[in-house]
Amino acid sequence: MPTPADNRTTARERQLDVTRDELERAVRETFSRQVAAPRPLAADPAGLAIRRAGRIRRRRALAGTALAGVATVLIGAGMVNVSGQAGPPATDTVVLGDPRGAAGRTSPDPLPTPSTGPARPVVRSTVDLVVGDVLTTTRDRQIVLTGIASVDRAQRVRDEEGWLVVSAPSAAGRTLMSVRADGTTQRLLVGAQAIVLAADGRQVAWRDGDHLSVAGLTGGKLIAVTSTPAPAAAVPAGFVGDAVLVRLDPARPGYALWRPFAGGLTTGAGRDVLAVHGTLPDGQAVGLVSAGTPRRPCLALLDPARGLAATRTACGPALDADGPGAVSADGRWLLANGRAGSSAAAALLVDLSTLDRTPVARPAGPPLTGAVSWTPAQTAWYVDGRGGLVLVRLDRVLAGEAAGSTPVTGVKPGTRIVVVADAAPAGGAG
């Protein structure tokens, strides 16, 4: 029987007696196993590629979400053209200010309207026309005027190869629209009580609330807006040079001038003025005043430097006191409604060179119903009461032949037709 001193057990005993050679072999074997086993790389290329792709996907997702949010905001503000229609990008528009007259506020307008549109009947003339809601040019081009009510007046802006269009009055007021040469339309003023344009298309005046305002027009934008308090019934009626012509009360005689950079309205000798139809090259205005015995509307030259005081008065043809009329660009002729002798009401061609004696007036065609467009060829276009076009030729009228009305074919009955006034030289009167 073994004893404790024998240091033996029945289990397999550990070999403790190891030679140096055996120890060296064991160490070499251990090192060789470690070298054979593949170690994990400190920078795993596949893992890096996978992690990088994940980060890119996350960044793209976040960027897409942000862009979608920005696009939504811009579309809501009317600043992004997503219609897919041809035309220049949208631009900011100057919109009429609050009802108290703080004009000139900048605000984005609805997206500009491209020139393309459904085909409309083509009405040929030597002047541009607005037929219903379509601007038809002398080159048979048609531009649909969306975003504006029935058109009251339109004017060409020659320097910029475009047009300015004023809507007829409505419950929402009047609108001024700019139409560019590429057919893009843009509203410049909305909600005005009255809007008038200078004959050269470089200025606009309007009434909003209890203020009159005036601004320059360039590049389809309003610049240098100036306002002044105005009498309760006063409305802008045109321009005489750089001054705004103001009718003090449409129901009564009386005009005044407002020079925006010289103060408020100047009221004085214009209290007896009944109408103003234009200006001469020397700056004097051509109008009607109450004169003669008995008192009646008489032609007069009005001096802007003296508060529209009459410098010359001539009574002869019976002219309408409050009807439309226009002076030719050379200042020689006036076309206005009236009666010559015992003839019926008609558009009269008045020779302004005869104002130093009894003015010579000749029947020129049916009565005017709106704007007159004088052309460089010394002809005049207008629309009569039946919606027909009238072309007045000086040589024929001087020969005693009055113009007739030409019905407009291909247009629905009741469609409003407006002749577009040609652009006057810079500084011309409105």
XYZ file of C-alpha atoms in Angstrom:
430
model
C 0.000 0.000 0.000
C 1.527 3.266 -0.982
C 2.252 5.891 1.554
C 2.101 9.703 1.359
C 5.792 9.863 1.217
C 5.722 8.075 -2.090
C 3.934 11.129 -3.743
C 1.969 8.852 -6.034
C -1.698 8.649 -6.946
C -3.824 6.346 -8.960
C -4.574 9.157 -11.606
C -2.346 9.820 -14.636
C 0.558 11.870 -13.454
C 1.710 15.159 -15.194
C 5.096 14.930 -16.722
C 7.227 17.537 -14.932
C 10.570 16.386 -16.040
C 10.963 18.232 -19.434
C 14.217 18.483 -21.184
C 15.485 21.733 -22.778
C 15.119 20.364 -26.285
C 11.485 19.435 -25.658
C 10.760 22.912 -24.283
C 12.304 24.582 -27.331
C 10.251 22.385 -29.693
C 7.070 23.292 -27.800
C 7.791 27.006 -28.049
C 8.598 26.735 -31.777
C 5.377 24.819 -32.388
C 3.339 27.456 -30.561
C 4.855 30.297 -32.621
C 4.324 28.434 -35.846
C 0.630 27.920 -35.047
C 0.200 31.653 -34.319
C 1.818 32.548 -37.631
C -0.369 30.116 -39.559
C -3.597 31.453 -38.058
C -5.013 34.529 -40.104
C -5.107 37.703 -38.064
C -7.935 40.243 -38.350
C -6.788 43.352 -40.267
C -6.597 46.628 -38.433
C -8.411 48.320 -41.382
C -10.814 45.939 -43.130
C -11.391 47.224 -46.778
C -14.699 45.412 -47.222
C -15.991 46.622 -43.910
C -14.922 50.151 -44.703
C -16.652 50.052 -48.111
C -19.871 48.735 -46.576
C -19.849 51.332 -43.822
C -19.047 54.118 -46.325
C -21.923 53.061 -48.619
C -24.281 53.138 -45.664
C -23.208 56.648 -44.766
C -23.665 57.830 -48.386
C -27.163 56.355 -48.519
C -28.057 58.080 -45.263
C -26.691 61.440 -46.484
C -28.575 61.140 -49.781
C -31.787 60.336 -47.995
C -31.378 63.352 -45.710
C -30.441 65.623 -48.645
C -33.453 64.436 -50.646
C -35.752 65.155 -47.737
C -34.256 68.642 -47.299
C -34.524 69.447 -51.009
C -38.123 68.291 -51.073
C -38.865 70.631 -48.178
C -37.124 73.567 -49.861
C -38.926 72.905 -53.145
C -42.254 72.825 -51.325
C -41.528 76.194 -49.719
C -40.384 77.768 -52.993
C -43.344 76.448 -54.945
C -45.677 77.781 -52.280
C -43.999 81.179 -52.646
C -44.308 81.124 -56.430
C -40.556 81.110 -57.058
C -40.033 77.835 -58.919
C -41.253 77.071 -62.424
C -42.440 73.489 -62.315
C -44.934 73.688 -65.127
C -42.496 72.425 -67.728
C -43.508 75.217 -70.082
C -40.992 77.207 -72.058
C -40.109 80.710 -70.989
C -37.788 82.670 -68.721
C -37.729 82.019 -64.979
C -40.110 83.761 -62.645
C -39.082 87.143 -61.278
C -40.189 89.208 -58.332
C -43.039 91.586 -58.983
C -43.857 94.918 -57.432
C -47.389 94.665 -56.097
C -49.522 97.559 -54.977
C -49.204 98.365 -51.317
C -51.835 98.393 -48.592
C -55.117 100.322 -48.962
C -53.599 103.288 -47.113
C -51.281 103.981 -50.004
C -47.960 102.445 -48.912
C -47.070 101.436 -52.444
C -43.997 99.739 -53.766
C -43.999 96.554 -51.722
C -42.097 93.679 -53.322
C -43.819 90.329 -53.454
C -43.655 87.261 -55.694
C -46.385 87.131 -58.315
C -47.906 83.953 -59.694
C -45.657 82.169 -62.180
C -45.197 84.146 -65.408
C -47.468 83.020 -68.193
C -45.708 81.683 -71.292
C -46.639 82.978 -74.708
C -48.041 79.716 -75.961
C -51.791 79.287 -75.915
C -54.775 78.038 -77.878
C -55.219 79.406 -81.372
C -57.410 82.500 -81.651
C -58.813 84.306 -84.687
C -56.152 86.527 -86.237
C -57.225 90.131 -86.809
C -54.860 91.900 -89.178
C -54.101 95.605 -88.881
C -51.115 97.921 -88.941
C -51.328 98.338 -85.147
C -51.327 95.797 -82.337
C -54.744 94.874 -80.949
C -56.134 93.249 -77.829
C -59.063 91.040 -78.834
C -60.746 89.688 -75.724
C -57.928 88.171 -73.694
C -55.439 87.898 -76.550
C -52.818 90.403 -77.631
C -52.482 90.140 -81.416
C -49.456 91.808 -82.942
C -48.974 93.131 -86.451
C -46.816 90.057 -87.111
C -49.768 87.746 -86.429
C -48.365 86.676 -83.076
C -50.869 85.937 -80.309
C -50.184 86.238 -76.584
C -52.830 85.096 -74.097
C -53.235 87.611 -71.263
C -54.022 85.355 -68.326
C -54.324 86.785 -64.841
C -56.008 90.032 -65.917
C -59.633 91.033 -66.235
C -61.147 92.712 -69.280
C -58.571 95.013 -70.890
C -59.239 98.760 -70.922
C -55.996 100.157 -72.385
C -52.760 98.834 -73.812
C -49.566 100.519 -74.874
C -46.404 99.479 -76.635
C -43.021 100.029 -74.989
C -40.750 100.292 -77.973
C -37.349 100.500 -76.238
C -37.937 97.204 -74.480
C -39.981 95.536 -77.230
C -42.929 94.823 -74.987
C -46.345 96.080 -73.919
C -48.145 97.480 -70.890
C -51.778 96.484 -70.360
C -54.299 98.070 -67.970
C -57.417 96.173 -66.986
C -60.912 97.569 -66.936
C -62.238 98.566 -63.486
C -63.698 95.770 -61.371
C -64.676 95.122 -57.773
C -61.024 94.226 -57.116
C -59.733 97.417 -58.757
C -57.483 97.729 -61.773
C -54.413 95.704 -62.728
C -51.305 96.724 -64.641
C -49.588 93.937 -66.554
C -46.253 93.891 -68.319
C -45.943 91.728 -71.439
C -42.407 91.009 -72.560
C -41.169 90.414 -76.067
C -40.887 86.671 -75.393
C -44.582 86.557 -74.492
C -44.139 86.279 -70.728
C -46.753 88.236 -68.765
C -46.283 89.675 -65.294
C -48.570 91.737 -63.081
C -46.999 94.933 -61.773
C -49.918 96.559 -59.928
C -53.099 95.051 -58.544
C -56.091 96.604 -56.818
C -55.545 100.212 -57.901
C -58.485 102.581 -58.227
C -57.039 104.234 -61.335
C -53.908 103.668 -63.448
C -52.431 105.912 -66.169
C -49.310 105.533 -68.292
C -46.946 108.059 -69.784
C -47.011 108.058 -73.577
C -43.432 106.762 -73.737
C -44.246 103.888 -71.355
C -41.583 104.900 -68.838
C -43.816 106.102 -66.029
C -47.015 104.988 -64.355
C -49.256 106.796 -61.870
C -52.072 105.326 -59.839
C -54.459 105.985 -56.970
C -54.619 103.647 -53.993
C -56.648 104.586 -50.923
C -56.088 108.252 -50.090
C -52.737 108.534 -51.896
C -51.514 109.140 -55.411
C -48.368 107.282 -56.402
C -45.980 107.432 -59.320
C -43.081 105.206 -60.366
C -40.681 104.671 -63.199
C -41.005 101.625 -65.434
C -37.942 99.777 -66.646
C -37.261 96.160 -67.422
C -40.780 95.171 -66.383
C -40.320 96.587 -62.869
C -41.432 99.646 -60.932
C -38.664 101.868 -59.603
C -38.481 105.021 -57.443
C -42.043 104.857 -56.112
C -43.231 108.206 -54.703
C -46.592 108.944 -53.048
C -48.529 111.978 -51.872
C -51.894 112.527 -50.123
C -54.690 113.365 -52.555
C -58.140 114.958 -52.374
C -60.988 112.508 -51.905
C -62.108 112.300 -55.554
C -58.800 113.034 -57.323
C -57.497 110.500 -59.850
C -54.473 110.512 -62.153
C -55.444 111.383 -65.723
C -52.145 111.262 -67.601
C -48.741 112.930 -67.800
C -47.606 116.341 -68.988
C -43.872 116.010 -69.350
C -42.636 114.597 -66.038
C -45.627 115.942 -64.093
C -48.658 113.808 -63.283
C -51.909 115.252 -64.602
C -54.587 114.905 -61.921
C -58.325 115.270 -62.385
C -59.613 116.717 -59.141
C -63.129 115.293 -59.491
C -64.314 113.222 -62.501
C -67.806 114.672 -62.055
C -66.645 118.296 -62.312
C -64.223 120.511 -64.264
C -60.782 120.997 -62.800
C -57.287 119.595 -63.280
C -54.066 119.960 -61.345
C -50.426 118.952 -61.751
C -48.293 116.911 -59.375
C -44.540 117.118 -59.696
C -43.392 114.228 -57.491
C -39.983 115.727 -56.668
C -41.279 119.238 -56.024
C -43.991 118.592 -53.420
C -47.727 118.011 -53.491
C -50.425 118.876 -55.993
C -50.393 122.320 -57.603
C -53.924 123.628 -58.005
C -54.496 126.954 -59.662
C -55.514 128.014 -63.136
C -56.644 124.503 -64.106
C -59.976 124.772 -62.330
C -61.818 125.530 -65.598
C -60.166 122.776 -67.654
C -62.697 120.227 -68.939
C -60.360 117.721 -70.638
C -56.732 117.248 -71.659
C -55.999 115.239 -74.824
C -52.213 115.425 -75.121
C -49.266 117.760 -75.516
C -47.366 119.562 -78.220
C -43.635 119.158 -78.843
C -43.034 122.447 -76.984
C -44.588 120.992 -73.810
C -47.920 122.824 -73.861
C -50.998 120.705 -73.247
C -53.973 120.569 -75.613
C -57.318 120.576 -73.846
C -60.792 121.964 -73.544
C -61.859 124.836 -71.307
C -65.212 126.422 -70.636
C -65.156 129.723 -72.553
C -67.079 131.887 -75.025
C -70.540 133.366 -74.943
C -72.532 131.367 -74.200
C -70.091 129.214 -72.249
C -69.147 126.058 -74.095
C -66.173 123.694 -74.492
C -63.456 125.436 -76.493
C -60.014 124.292 -77.559
C -57.134 125.714 -75.571
C -53.383 125.482 -75.188
C -52.482 125.058 -71.510
C -49.188 126.114 -69.927
C -47.899 123.542 -67.374
C -45.502 126.112 -65.896
C -48.461 128.304 -64.924
C -50.720 125.666 -63.427
C -52.431 124.804 -66.753
C -53.404 128.398 -67.494
C -54.848 128.809 -71.000
C -52.440 130.651 -73.302
C -54.696 130.474 -76.341
C -58.383 129.673 -76.702
C -60.381 128.987 -79.873
C -64.095 128.271 -80.007
C -65.466 126.699 -83.172
C -66.291 123.021 -83.499
C -68.596 121.638 -80.822
C -66.316 119.150 -79.058
C -67.439 116.737 -76.359
C -66.427 118.052 -72.974
C -65.592 114.659 -71.525
C -64.924 112.326 -74.432
C -61.813 110.501 -75.620
C -59.256 112.126 -77.862
C -55.584 112.076 -78.823
C -52.992 114.408 -80.342
C -50.712 113.154 -83.119
C -47.015 112.740 -82.310
C -46.067 115.829 -84.325
C -48.644 117.944 -82.477
C -50.457 118.956 -85.661
C -53.710 117.008 -85.374
C -56.314 116.284 -82.725
C -58.825 113.451 -83.106
C -61.778 113.854 -80.729
C -65.553 113.478 -80.652
C -67.840 116.366 -81.519
C -69.965 117.967 -84.208
C -68.836 120.069 -87.129
C -71.633 122.463 -88.078
C -74.939 120.634 -88.329
C -73.413 117.201 -88.874
C -74.154 114.303 -86.581
C -71.838 113.228 -83.788
C -68.567 111.967 -85.197
C -64.866 111.749 -84.633
C -63.465 115.088 -85.752
C -60.006 115.745 -87.127
C -58.949 119.188 -85.878
C -56.035 121.092 -87.384
C -54.232 122.506 -84.344
C -52.226 124.886 -86.523
C -55.447 126.913 -86.966
C -55.921 127.697 -83.273
C -55.039 131.356 -83.860
C -58.344 131.667 -85.702
C -61.454 129.531 -85.994
C -60.170 125.933 -85.825
C -60.739 123.800 -88.895
C -62.439 120.494 -88.025
C -63.472 117.760 -90.458
C -65.586 114.625 -89.864
C -63.148 111.728 -89.761
C -65.298 108.708 -88.924
C -67.806 107.281 -86.425
C -67.485 108.435 -82.808
C -64.555 107.203 -80.728
C -65.212 104.780 -77.890
C -61.721 104.412 -76.446
C -58.045 104.906 -77.069
C -56.640 106.237 -80.327
C -53.412 104.921 -81.796
C -51.559 107.384 -84.012
C -48.958 105.721 -86.233
C -45.706 107.201 -87.575
C -47.373 107.183 -90.996
C -49.846 109.797 -89.718
C -52.812 107.461 -89.682
C -55.011 106.808 -86.672
C -56.777 103.649 -85.509
C -59.647 103.360 -83.048
C -62.707 101.241 -82.229
C -66.228 102.547 -82.734
C -69.362 101.907 -80.689
C -70.210 98.728 -82.606
C -66.831 97.130 -82.031
C -65.555 97.795 -85.544
C -62.077 99.016 -86.444
C -61.699 102.458 -87.958
C -58.630 103.580 -89.904
C -58.365 107.353 -90.397
C -56.139 108.437 -93.282
C -55.239 112.115 -93.292
C -55.187 112.499 -97.066
C -58.671 111.040 -97.440
C -60.159 113.065 -94.594
C -58.608 116.254 -95.991
C -60.187 115.333 -99.333
C -63.600 115.150 -97.644
C -63.813 111.372 -97.281
C -64.581 110.218 -93.725
C -63.417 106.766 -92.657
C -65.815 103.879 -92.239
C -65.953 101.089 -89.709
C -64.691 97.626 -90.620
C -66.357 94.744 -88.754
C -63.954 92.310 -87.151
C -64.633 88.823 -88.469
C -63.907 85.583 -86.663
C -64.555 87.128 -83.244
C -67.510 86.292 -81.017
C -70.123 89.079 -80.670
C -69.517 91.239 -77.647
C -65.756 90.581 -77.579
C -63.968 93.723 -76.469
C -61.357 95.085 -78.889
C -58.699 97.592 -77.792
C -56.171 99.250 -80.067
C -52.674 99.352 -78.629
C -51.235 102.844 -78.466
C -47.883 103.225 -80.158
C -44.937 104.307 -78.023
C -44.265 108.042 -78.174
C -40.724 109.408 -78.093
C -39.148 109.707 -74.632
C -40.696 112.545 -72.703
C -43.988 112.453 -74.600
C -47.157 113.258 -72.739
C -49.745 110.830 -71.664
